[in-house]
Coordinates of C-alpha atoms and ligand atoms in Angstrom, one line a residue:
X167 CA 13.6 -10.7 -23.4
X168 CA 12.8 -12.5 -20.2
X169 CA 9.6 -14.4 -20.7
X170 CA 6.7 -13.7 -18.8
X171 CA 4.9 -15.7 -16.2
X172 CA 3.0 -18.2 -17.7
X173 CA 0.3 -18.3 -15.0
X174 CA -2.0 -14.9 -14.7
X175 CA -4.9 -13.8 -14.1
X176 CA -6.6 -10.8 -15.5
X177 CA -8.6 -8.7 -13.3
X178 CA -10.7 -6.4 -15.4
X179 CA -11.2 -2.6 -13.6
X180 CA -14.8 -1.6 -13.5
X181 CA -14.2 1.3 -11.1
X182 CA -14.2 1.8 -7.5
X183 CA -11.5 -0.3 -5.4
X184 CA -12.8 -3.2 -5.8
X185 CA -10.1 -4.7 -8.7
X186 CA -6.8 -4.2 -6.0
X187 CA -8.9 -6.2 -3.4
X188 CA -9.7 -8.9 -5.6
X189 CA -6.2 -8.9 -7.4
X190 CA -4.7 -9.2 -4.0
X191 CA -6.8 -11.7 -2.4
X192 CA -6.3 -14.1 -6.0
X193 CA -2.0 -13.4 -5.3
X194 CA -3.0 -15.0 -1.6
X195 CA -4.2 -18.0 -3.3
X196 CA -0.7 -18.2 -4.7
X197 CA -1.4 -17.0 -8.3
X198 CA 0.0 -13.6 -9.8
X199 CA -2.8 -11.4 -11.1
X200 CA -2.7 -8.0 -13.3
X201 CA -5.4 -5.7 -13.3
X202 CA -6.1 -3.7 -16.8
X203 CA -8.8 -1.8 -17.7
X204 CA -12.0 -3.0 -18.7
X205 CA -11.5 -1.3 -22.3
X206 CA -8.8 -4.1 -23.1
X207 CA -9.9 -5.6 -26.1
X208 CA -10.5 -9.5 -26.9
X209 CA -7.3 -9.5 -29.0
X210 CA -5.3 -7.4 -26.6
X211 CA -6.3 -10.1 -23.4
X212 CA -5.2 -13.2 -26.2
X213 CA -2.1 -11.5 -26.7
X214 CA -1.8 -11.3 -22.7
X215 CA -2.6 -15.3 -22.3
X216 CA -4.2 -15.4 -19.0
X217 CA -5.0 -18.6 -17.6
X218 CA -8.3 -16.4 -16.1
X219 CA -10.3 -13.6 -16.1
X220 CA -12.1 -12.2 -13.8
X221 CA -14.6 -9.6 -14.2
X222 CA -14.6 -6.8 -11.4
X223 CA -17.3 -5.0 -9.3
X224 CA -18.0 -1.2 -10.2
X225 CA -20.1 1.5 -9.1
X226 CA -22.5 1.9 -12.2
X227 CA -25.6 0.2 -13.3
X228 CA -25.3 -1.7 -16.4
X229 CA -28.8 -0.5 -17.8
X230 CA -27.6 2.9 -17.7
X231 CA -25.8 4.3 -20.8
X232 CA -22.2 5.0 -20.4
X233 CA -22.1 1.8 -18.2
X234 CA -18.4 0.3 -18.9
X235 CA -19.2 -2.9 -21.1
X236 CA -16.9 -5.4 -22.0
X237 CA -15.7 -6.7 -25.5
X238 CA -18.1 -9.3 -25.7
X239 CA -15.4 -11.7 -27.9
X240 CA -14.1 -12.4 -24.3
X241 CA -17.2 -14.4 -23.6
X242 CA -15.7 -16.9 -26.5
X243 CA -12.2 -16.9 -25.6
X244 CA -12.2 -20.3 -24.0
X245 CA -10.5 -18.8 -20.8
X246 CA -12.0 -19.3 -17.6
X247 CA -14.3 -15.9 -16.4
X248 CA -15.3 -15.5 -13.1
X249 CA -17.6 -12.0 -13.0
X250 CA -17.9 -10.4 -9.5
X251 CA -21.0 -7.9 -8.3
X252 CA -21.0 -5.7 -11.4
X253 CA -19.2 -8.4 -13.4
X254 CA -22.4 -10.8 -12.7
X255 CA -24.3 -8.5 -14.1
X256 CA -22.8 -7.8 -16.7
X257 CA -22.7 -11.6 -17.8
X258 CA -26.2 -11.9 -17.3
X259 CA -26.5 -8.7 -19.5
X260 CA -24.0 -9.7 -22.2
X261 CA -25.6 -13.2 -22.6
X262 CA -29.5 -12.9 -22.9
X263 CA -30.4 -12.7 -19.0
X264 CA -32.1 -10.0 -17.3
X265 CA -30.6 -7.3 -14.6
X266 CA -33.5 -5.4 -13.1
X267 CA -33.2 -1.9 -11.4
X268 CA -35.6 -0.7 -8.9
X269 CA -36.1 -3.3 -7.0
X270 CA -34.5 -3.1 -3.3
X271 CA -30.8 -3.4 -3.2
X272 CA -28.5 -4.6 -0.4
X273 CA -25.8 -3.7 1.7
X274 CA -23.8 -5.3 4.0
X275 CA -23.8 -8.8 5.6
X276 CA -26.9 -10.5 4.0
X277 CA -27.7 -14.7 4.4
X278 CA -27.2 -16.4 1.0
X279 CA -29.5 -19.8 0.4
X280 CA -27.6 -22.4 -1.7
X281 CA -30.0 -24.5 -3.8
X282 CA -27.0 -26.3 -5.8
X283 CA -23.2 -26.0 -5.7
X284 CA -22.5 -26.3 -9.1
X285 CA -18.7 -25.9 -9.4
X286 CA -17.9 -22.4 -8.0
X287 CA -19.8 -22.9 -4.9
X288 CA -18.0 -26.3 -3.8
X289 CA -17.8 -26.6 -0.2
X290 CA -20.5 -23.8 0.9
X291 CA -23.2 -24.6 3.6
X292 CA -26.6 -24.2 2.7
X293 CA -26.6 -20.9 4.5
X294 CA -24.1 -18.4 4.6
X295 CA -23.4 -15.3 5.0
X296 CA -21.8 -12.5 2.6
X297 CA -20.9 -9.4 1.8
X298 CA -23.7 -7.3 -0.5
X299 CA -23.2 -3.6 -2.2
X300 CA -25.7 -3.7 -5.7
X301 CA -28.8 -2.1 -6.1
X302 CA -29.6 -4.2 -9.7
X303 CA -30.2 -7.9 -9.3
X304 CA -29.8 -11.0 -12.2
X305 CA -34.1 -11.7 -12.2
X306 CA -32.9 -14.0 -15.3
X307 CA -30.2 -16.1 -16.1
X308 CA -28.9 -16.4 -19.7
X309 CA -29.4 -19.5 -21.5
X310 CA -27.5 -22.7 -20.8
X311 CA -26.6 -21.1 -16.7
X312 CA -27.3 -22.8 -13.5
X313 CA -28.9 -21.6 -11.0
X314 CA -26.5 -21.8 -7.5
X315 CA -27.3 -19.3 -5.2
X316 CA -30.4 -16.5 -4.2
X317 CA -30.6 -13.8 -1.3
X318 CA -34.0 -12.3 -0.6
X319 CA -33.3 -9.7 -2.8
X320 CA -31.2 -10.8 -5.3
X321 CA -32.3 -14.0 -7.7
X322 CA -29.3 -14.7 -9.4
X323 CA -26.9 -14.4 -6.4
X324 CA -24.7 -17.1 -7.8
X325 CA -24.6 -18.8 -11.5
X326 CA -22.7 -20.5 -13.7
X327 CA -22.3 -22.6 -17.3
X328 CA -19.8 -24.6 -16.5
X329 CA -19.4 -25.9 -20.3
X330 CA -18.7 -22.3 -21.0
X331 CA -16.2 -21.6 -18.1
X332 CA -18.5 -18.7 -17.1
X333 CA -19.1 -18.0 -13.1
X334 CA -20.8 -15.4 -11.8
X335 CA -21.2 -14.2 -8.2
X336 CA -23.4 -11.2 -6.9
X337 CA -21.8 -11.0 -4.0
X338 CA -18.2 -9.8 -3.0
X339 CA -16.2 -12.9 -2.1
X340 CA -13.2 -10.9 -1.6
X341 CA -14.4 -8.9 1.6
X342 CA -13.6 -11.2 4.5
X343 CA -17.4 -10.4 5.7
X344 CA -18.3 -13.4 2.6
X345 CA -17.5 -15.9 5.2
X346 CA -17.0 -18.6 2.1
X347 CA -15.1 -15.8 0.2
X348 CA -11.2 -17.7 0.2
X349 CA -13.4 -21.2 -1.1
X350 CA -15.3 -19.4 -4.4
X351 CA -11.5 -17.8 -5.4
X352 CA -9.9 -21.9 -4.1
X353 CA -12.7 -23.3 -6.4
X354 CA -12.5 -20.8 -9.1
X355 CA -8.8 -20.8 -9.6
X356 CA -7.5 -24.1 -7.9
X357 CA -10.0 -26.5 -9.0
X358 CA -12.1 -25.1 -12.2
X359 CA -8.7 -23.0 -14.1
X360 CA -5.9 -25.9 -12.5
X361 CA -3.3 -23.0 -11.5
X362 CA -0.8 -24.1 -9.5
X363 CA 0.1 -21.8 -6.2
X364 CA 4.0 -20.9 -7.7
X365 CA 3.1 -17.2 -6.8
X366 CA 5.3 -17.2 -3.6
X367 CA 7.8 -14.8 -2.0
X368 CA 10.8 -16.6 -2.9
X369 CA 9.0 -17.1 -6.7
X370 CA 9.4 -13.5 -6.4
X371 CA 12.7 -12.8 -5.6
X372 CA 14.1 -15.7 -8.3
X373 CA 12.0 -13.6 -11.1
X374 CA 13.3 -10.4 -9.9
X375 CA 16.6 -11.1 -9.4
X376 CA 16.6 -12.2 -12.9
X377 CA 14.8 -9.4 -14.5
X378 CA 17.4 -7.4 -12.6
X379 CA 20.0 -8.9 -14.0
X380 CA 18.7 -9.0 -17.7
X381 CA 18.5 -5.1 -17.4
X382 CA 21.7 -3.6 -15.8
X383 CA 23.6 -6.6 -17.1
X384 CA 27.3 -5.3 -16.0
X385 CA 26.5 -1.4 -15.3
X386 CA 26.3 0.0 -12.0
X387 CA 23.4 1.0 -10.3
X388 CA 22.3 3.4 -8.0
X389 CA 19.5 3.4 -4.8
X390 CA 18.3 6.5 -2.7
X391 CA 17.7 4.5 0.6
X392 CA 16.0 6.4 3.1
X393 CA 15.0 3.5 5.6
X394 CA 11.4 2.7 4.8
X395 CA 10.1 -0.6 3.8
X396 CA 9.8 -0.1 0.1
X397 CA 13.7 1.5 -0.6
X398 CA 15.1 -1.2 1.8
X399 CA 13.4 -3.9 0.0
X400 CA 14.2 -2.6 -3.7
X401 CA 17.9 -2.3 -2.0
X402 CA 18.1 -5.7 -1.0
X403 CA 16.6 -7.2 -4.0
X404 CA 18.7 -5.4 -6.1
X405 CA 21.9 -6.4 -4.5
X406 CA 20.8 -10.1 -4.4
X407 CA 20.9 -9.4 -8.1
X408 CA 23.8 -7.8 -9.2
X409 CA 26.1 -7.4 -5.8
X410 CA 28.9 -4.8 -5.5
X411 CA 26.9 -3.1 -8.8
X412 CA 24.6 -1.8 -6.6
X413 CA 25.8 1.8 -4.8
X414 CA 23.6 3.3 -1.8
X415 CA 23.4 6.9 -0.9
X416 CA 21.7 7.7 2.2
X417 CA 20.9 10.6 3.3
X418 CA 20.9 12.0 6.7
X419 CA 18.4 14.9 7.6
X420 CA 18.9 15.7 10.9
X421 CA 15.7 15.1 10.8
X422 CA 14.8 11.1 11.1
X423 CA 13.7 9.2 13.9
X424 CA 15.5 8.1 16.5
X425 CA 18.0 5.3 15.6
X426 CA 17.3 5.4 12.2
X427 CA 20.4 6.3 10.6
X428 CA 21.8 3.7 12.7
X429 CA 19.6 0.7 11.7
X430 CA 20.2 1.6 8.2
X431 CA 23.9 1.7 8.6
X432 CA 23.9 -1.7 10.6
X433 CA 21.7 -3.5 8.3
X434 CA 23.1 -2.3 4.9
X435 CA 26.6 -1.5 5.5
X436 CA 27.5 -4.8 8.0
X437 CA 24.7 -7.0 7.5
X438 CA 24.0 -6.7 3.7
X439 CA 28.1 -5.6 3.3
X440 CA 26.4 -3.3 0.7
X441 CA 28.8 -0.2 -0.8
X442 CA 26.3 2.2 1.2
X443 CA 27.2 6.2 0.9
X444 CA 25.7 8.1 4.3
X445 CA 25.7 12.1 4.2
X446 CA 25.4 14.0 7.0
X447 CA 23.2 16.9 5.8
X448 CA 21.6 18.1 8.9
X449 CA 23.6 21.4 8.7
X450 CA 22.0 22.3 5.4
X451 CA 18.7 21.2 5.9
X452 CA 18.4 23.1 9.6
X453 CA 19.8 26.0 7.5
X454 CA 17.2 25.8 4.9
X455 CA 14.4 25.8 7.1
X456 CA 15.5 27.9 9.4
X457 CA 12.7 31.0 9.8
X458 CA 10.2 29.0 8.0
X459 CA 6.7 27.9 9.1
X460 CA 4.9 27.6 5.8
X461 CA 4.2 24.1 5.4
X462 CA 4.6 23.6 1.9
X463 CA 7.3 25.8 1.9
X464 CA 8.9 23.7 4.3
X465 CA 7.9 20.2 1.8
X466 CA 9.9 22.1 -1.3
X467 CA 12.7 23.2 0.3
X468 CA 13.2 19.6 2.0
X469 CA 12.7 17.7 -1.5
X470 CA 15.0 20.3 -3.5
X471 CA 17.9 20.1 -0.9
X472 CA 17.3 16.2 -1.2
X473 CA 18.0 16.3 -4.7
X474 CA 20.9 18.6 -4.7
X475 CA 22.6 16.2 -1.9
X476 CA 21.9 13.1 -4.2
X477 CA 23.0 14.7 -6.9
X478 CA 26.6 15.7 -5.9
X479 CA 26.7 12.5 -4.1
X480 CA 25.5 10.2 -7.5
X481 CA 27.8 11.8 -9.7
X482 CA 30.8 10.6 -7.7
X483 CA 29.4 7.1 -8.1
X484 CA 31.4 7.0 -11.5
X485 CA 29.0 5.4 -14.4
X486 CA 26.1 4.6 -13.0
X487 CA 23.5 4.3 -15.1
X488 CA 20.8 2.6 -13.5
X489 CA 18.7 3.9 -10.2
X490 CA 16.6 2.1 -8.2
X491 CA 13.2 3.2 -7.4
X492 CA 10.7 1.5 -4.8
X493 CA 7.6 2.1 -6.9
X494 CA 4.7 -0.4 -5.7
X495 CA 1.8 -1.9 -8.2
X496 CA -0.7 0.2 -6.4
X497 CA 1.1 3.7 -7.9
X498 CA 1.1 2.0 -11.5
X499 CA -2.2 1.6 -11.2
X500 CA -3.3 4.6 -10.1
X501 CA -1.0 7.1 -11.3
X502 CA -2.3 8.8 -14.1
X503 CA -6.2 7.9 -13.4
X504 CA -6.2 10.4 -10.3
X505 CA -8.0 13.4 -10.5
X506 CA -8.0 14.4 -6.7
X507 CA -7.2 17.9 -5.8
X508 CA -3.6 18.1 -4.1
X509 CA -3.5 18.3 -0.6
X510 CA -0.2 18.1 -0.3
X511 CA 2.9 17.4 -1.9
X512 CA 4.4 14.6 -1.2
X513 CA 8.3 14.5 -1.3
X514 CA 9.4 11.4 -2.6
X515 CA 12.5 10.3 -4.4
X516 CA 12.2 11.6 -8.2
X517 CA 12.6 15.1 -10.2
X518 CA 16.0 14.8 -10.4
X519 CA 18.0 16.9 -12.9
X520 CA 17.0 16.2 -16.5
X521 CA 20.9 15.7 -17.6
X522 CA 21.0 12.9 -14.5
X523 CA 19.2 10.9 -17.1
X524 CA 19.2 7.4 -15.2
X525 CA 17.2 4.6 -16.4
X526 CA 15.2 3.2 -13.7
X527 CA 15.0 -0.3 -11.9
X528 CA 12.0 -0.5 -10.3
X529 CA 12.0 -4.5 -8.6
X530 CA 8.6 -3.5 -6.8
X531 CA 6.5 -2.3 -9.6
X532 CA 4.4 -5.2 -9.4
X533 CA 4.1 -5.5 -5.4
X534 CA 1.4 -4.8 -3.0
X535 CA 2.6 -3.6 0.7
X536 CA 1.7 -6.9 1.8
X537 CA 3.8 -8.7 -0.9
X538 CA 7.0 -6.2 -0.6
X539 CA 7.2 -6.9 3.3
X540 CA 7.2 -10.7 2.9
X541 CA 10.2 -10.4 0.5
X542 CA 11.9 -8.1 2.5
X543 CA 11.6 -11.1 5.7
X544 CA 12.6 -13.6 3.2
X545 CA 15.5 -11.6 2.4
X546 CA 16.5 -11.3 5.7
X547 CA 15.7 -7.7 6.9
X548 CA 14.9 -7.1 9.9
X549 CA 11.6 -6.6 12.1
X550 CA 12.2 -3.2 12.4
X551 CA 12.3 -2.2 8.8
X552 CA 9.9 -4.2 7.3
X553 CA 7.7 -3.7 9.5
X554 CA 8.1 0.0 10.0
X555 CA 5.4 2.1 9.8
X556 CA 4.9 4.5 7.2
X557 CA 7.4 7.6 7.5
X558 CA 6.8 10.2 5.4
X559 CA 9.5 11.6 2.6
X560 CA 10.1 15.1 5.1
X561 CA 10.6 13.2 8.2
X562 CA 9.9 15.2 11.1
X563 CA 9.6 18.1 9.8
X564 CA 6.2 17.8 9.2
X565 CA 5.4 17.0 12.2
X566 CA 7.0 20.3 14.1
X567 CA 4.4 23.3 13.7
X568 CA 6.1 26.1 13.2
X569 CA 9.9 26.5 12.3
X570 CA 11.7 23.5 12.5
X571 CA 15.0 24.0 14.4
X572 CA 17.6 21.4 15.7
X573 CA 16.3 21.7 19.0
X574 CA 13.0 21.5 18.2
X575 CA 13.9 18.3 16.1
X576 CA 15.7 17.0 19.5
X577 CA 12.0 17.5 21.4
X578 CA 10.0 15.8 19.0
X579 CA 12.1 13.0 18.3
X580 CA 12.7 12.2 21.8
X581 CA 8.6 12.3 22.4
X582 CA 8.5 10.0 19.5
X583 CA 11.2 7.0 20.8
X584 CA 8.7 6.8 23.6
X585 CA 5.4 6.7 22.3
X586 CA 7.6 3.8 19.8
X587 CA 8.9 2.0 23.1
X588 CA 5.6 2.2 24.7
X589 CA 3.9 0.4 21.7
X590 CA 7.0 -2.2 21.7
X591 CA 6.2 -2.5 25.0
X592 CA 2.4 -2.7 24.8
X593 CA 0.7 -6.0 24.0
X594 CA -1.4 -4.1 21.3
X595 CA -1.4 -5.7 18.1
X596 CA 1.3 -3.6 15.8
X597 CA -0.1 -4.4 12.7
X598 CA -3.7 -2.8 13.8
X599 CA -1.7 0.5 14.2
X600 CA -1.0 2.3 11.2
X601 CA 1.1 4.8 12.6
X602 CA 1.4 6.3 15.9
X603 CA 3.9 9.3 16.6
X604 CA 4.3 12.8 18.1
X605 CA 4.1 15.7 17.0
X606 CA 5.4 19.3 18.8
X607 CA 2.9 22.4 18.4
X608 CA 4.0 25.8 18.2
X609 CA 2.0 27.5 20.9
X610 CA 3.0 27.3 24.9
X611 CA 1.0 26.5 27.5
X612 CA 1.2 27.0 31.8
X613 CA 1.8 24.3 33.8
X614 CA 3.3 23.4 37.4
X615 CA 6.6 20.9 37.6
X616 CA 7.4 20.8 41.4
X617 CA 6.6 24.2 42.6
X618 CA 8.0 26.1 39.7
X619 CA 5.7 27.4 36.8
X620 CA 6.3 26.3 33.5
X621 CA 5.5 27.7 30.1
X622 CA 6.5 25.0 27.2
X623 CA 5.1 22.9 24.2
X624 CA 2.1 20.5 24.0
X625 CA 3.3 17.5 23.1
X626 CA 0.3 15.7 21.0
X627 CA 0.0 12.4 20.4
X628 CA -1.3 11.4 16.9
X629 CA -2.2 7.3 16.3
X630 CA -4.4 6.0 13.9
X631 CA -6.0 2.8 12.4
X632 CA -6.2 2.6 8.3
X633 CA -5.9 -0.2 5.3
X634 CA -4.2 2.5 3.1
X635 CA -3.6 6.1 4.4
X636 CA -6.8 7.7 2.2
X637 CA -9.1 7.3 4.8
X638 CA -8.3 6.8 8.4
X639 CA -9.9 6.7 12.4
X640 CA -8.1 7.6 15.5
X641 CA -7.1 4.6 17.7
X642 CA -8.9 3.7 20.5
X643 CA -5.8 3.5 22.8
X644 CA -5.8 1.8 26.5
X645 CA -6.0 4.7 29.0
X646 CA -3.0 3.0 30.7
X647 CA -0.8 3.6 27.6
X648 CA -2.1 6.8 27.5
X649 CA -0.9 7.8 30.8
X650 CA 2.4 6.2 30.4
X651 CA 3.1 8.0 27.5
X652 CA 2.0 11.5 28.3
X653 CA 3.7 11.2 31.9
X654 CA 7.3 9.5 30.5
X655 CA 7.0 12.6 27.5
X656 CA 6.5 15.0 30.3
X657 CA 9.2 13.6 32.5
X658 CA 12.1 12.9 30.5
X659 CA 11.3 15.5 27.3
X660 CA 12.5 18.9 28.1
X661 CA 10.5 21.9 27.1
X662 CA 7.5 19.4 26.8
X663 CA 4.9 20.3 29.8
X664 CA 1.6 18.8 28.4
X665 CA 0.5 16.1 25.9
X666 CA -2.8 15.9 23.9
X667 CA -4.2 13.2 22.0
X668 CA -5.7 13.9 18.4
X669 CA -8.9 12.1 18.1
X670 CA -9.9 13.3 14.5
X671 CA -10.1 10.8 11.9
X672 CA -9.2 11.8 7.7
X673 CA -10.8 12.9 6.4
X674 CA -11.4 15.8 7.5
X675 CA -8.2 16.2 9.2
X676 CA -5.0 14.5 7.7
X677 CA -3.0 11.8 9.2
X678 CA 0.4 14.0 10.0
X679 CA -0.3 17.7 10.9
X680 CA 1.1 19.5 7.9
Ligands
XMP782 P1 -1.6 12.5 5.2 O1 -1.0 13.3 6.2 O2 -1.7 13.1 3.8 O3 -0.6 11.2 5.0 O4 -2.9 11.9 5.6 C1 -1.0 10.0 4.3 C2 0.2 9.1 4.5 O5 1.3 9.5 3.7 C3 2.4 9.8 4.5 N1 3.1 11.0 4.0 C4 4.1 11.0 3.2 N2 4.8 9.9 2.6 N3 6.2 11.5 1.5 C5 5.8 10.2 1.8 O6 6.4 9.3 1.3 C6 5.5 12.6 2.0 O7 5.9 13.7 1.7 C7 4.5 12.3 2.9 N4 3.6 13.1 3.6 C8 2.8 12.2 4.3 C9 1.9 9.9 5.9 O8 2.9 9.6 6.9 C10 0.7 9.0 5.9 O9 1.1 7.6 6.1

């Protein structure tokens, strides 16, 4: 079995986001970081061997029953604890201290008053500021802690017993608001646990390539690439591993953006020199949809003609028995727990047949976005993949209201490769842009191009700013990019006599239109 990593940290879940924000900010410190649940047991995190644990924030109170608790054996464990928001209180709880409710809470930016570093507070001024969300404070410390840190409404801001390797900090060091947020997780992990900072991209790639290895050994494996970030990463990774093993299919739609199919084909097949299988399926898929304006209609027939295409395709690749899937550490983590009703149904690689029993590779499963893209640089993909914005499974389908046709694919990818050159072209940040890209309406509208009436499709422009795609706000675009958007779209993009922007955030509305 390949060993594990001798260096991790545990990040225990007590609800809310706020274990994926810590986890990642402890990986930027150059140490890898799990998070499990806060019902693991004292036995179960020995077994585990973290070098650390850290104790997350949540949404509950802890004097409320049904508050999650923790195994209290972890207290004695001898590992390091650092307890965050919820976690600080729950120390104080656990150990004899006090956590009053009813008193005021804070939110938000709030001036912390040092009265003694201690060890976890190393470095800070003697006034700072940080990030707040609790309505409980610490009013009294447990035995044996020191007191570091108050606000005006919260006594035990920041404590610790440094003989016992317990921290604990009331307020959120891992929201970039803390302005001496990076220093508690330096101090905490660099100076009080020792870890060394061997969590780096190319640390990555040497552990996957050989957990890669370990599992396919000499069988042949198999990849679904479509173009995005996560498949071309997994691809590469994969074939740093095991070589001519590795087998691409990709699939062309009819119905990606423009120059997609070739940038794939230029950076796998020449670049990589990876055995890469394209399939021009356009035919079927226009077939498919043809007539149809249902939006989920349009979703299921899209994924099922996927898998049919793969299928054929994959069983010519003889003996394969391994496929490749770009699952991330955010999907482990939440699939399962997610109770959210289904807005819509995201076509992704997956449901295959069940006698296509493939075992899967998934190089990714412990990646965040951030994580994935600086492996793919390292790895030598290009810009344009890795960092391409999110594209979703149906390609532009989704974004053609009403019944998707070849020609009205043509339109709406030809609006798109502007608004895309007009952003390569602006000096707005790309990164601050989630995604930005047109989409073609189904109702006509009058207009006047020379002297002759027109009667054609809105063009609207959709671009938005977001951490994640659950939540998102319309960008505040330049008027100048605007204009040269919407006049180039109405110029050059036949059938096109108007564009609109969409300034609705999600919720309510979604990020793409169906
Ligand atoms: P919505 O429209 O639900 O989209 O706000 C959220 C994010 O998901 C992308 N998206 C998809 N991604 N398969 C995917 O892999 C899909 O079927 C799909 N539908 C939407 C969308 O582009 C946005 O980033």
């Amino acid at each position: 079995m390949h060993q594990l990593r001798s260096s991790k940290v545990l990040v225990l879940d007590f609800g809310a986001q706020y274990a994926q924000l810590i986890a990642r900010r402890i990986r930027e410190h150059h140490v890898f970081s799990e998070i499990v649940s806060s019902e693991i047991t004292a036995q179960e995190i020995k077994e585990k061997a973290p070098i650390a644990i850290v104790l997350s924030g949540g949404p509950k109170s802890v004097n409320v029953d049904g508050a999650p608790r923790v195994d209290k054996a972890i207290y004695d464990l001898g590992i390091p604890i650092l307890g965050i928001c919820y976690g600080a209180q729950l120390i104080a709880s656990d150990l004899g201290g006090e956590v009053s409710s009813g008193l005021s809470g804070e939110y938000g930016k709030t001036e912390l008053v040092l009265s003694n570093h201690g060890q976890i507070c190393e470095g800070l001024r003697s006034s700072s500021t940080v990030w707040m969300s609790h309505f409980d404070s610490v009013t009294k410390l447990p035995d044996g802690f020191n007191l570091l840190a108050s606000t005006k409404e919260a006594y035990g801001a920041a404590f610790e017993s440094p003989s016992r390797g317990i921290y604990a900090v009331q307020f959120h060091p891992e929201v970039e608001h803390s302005e001496f947020g990076s220093k508690i997780f330096e101090n905490f992990l660099h100076v009080i646990v020792g870890a060394d900072s061997s969590w780096t991209s190319y640390s990555i790639i040497e552990d996957s390539i050989s957990r890669i290895k370990e599992q396919v050994g000499d069988e042949h494996v198999i990849c679904a690439l479509s173009g995005g970030v996560d498949s071309s990463v997994a691809a590469a990774l994969v074939h740093r591993a095991i070589g001519d093993q590795l087998h691409c299919v990709f699939v062309d739609t009819g119905l990606m953006r423009h120059g997609e199919a070739e940038i794939v084909e230029r950076t796998f097949r020449e670049q990589f020199e990876i055995d890469l299988i394209s399939v021009d399926a356009s035919d079927e898929y226009f077939n498919d949809l043809a007539g149809v304006t249902d939006p989920e209609r349009k979703r299921k027939l899209i994924g099922e003609r996927f898998i049919r295409i793969f299928e054929k395709t994959a069983r010519d690749i003889k003996g394969a028995k391994y496929l490749v899937q770009g699952t991330l550490y955010p999907d482990v983590i939440e699939s399962g727990t997610k109770s959210a009703a289904r807005i819509k149904s995201h076509h992704n690689v997956g449901g295959l047949p069940d006698d296509m029993d493939f075992e899967l590779v998934e190089p990714l499963r412990e990646l965040f976005k951030d994580e994935v893209r600086a492996v793919g640089s390292e790895l030598g993909l290009p810009d344009t993949i890795v960092w391409r914005q999110p594209f979703p499974g149906p390609g532009l389908a989704v974004r053609i209201v009403g019944e998707v046709t070849r020609e009205r694919a043509e339109i709406v990818r030809d609006a798109d490769r502007i608004v895309q050159e007009e952003f390569a072209k602006s000096d707005l940040d790309h990164r601050a842009i989630w995604q930005a890209f047109a989409v073609l309406a189904d109702i006509r509208s009058v207009g006047v191009m020379g002297d002759e009436r027109s009667y054609a499709y809105p063009i609207i422009l959709r671009a938005v700013e977001s951490s994640d795609a659950m939540t998102a706000d319309w960008a505040r675009l330049p008027y100048d990019l605007l204009e040269r958007i919407s006049s180039r779209i109405v110029a050059e993009v036949g059938g096109v006599n108007r564009v609109v922007y969409d300034i609705t955030s999600k919720p309510p509305a979604t990020i793409e239109w169906e």
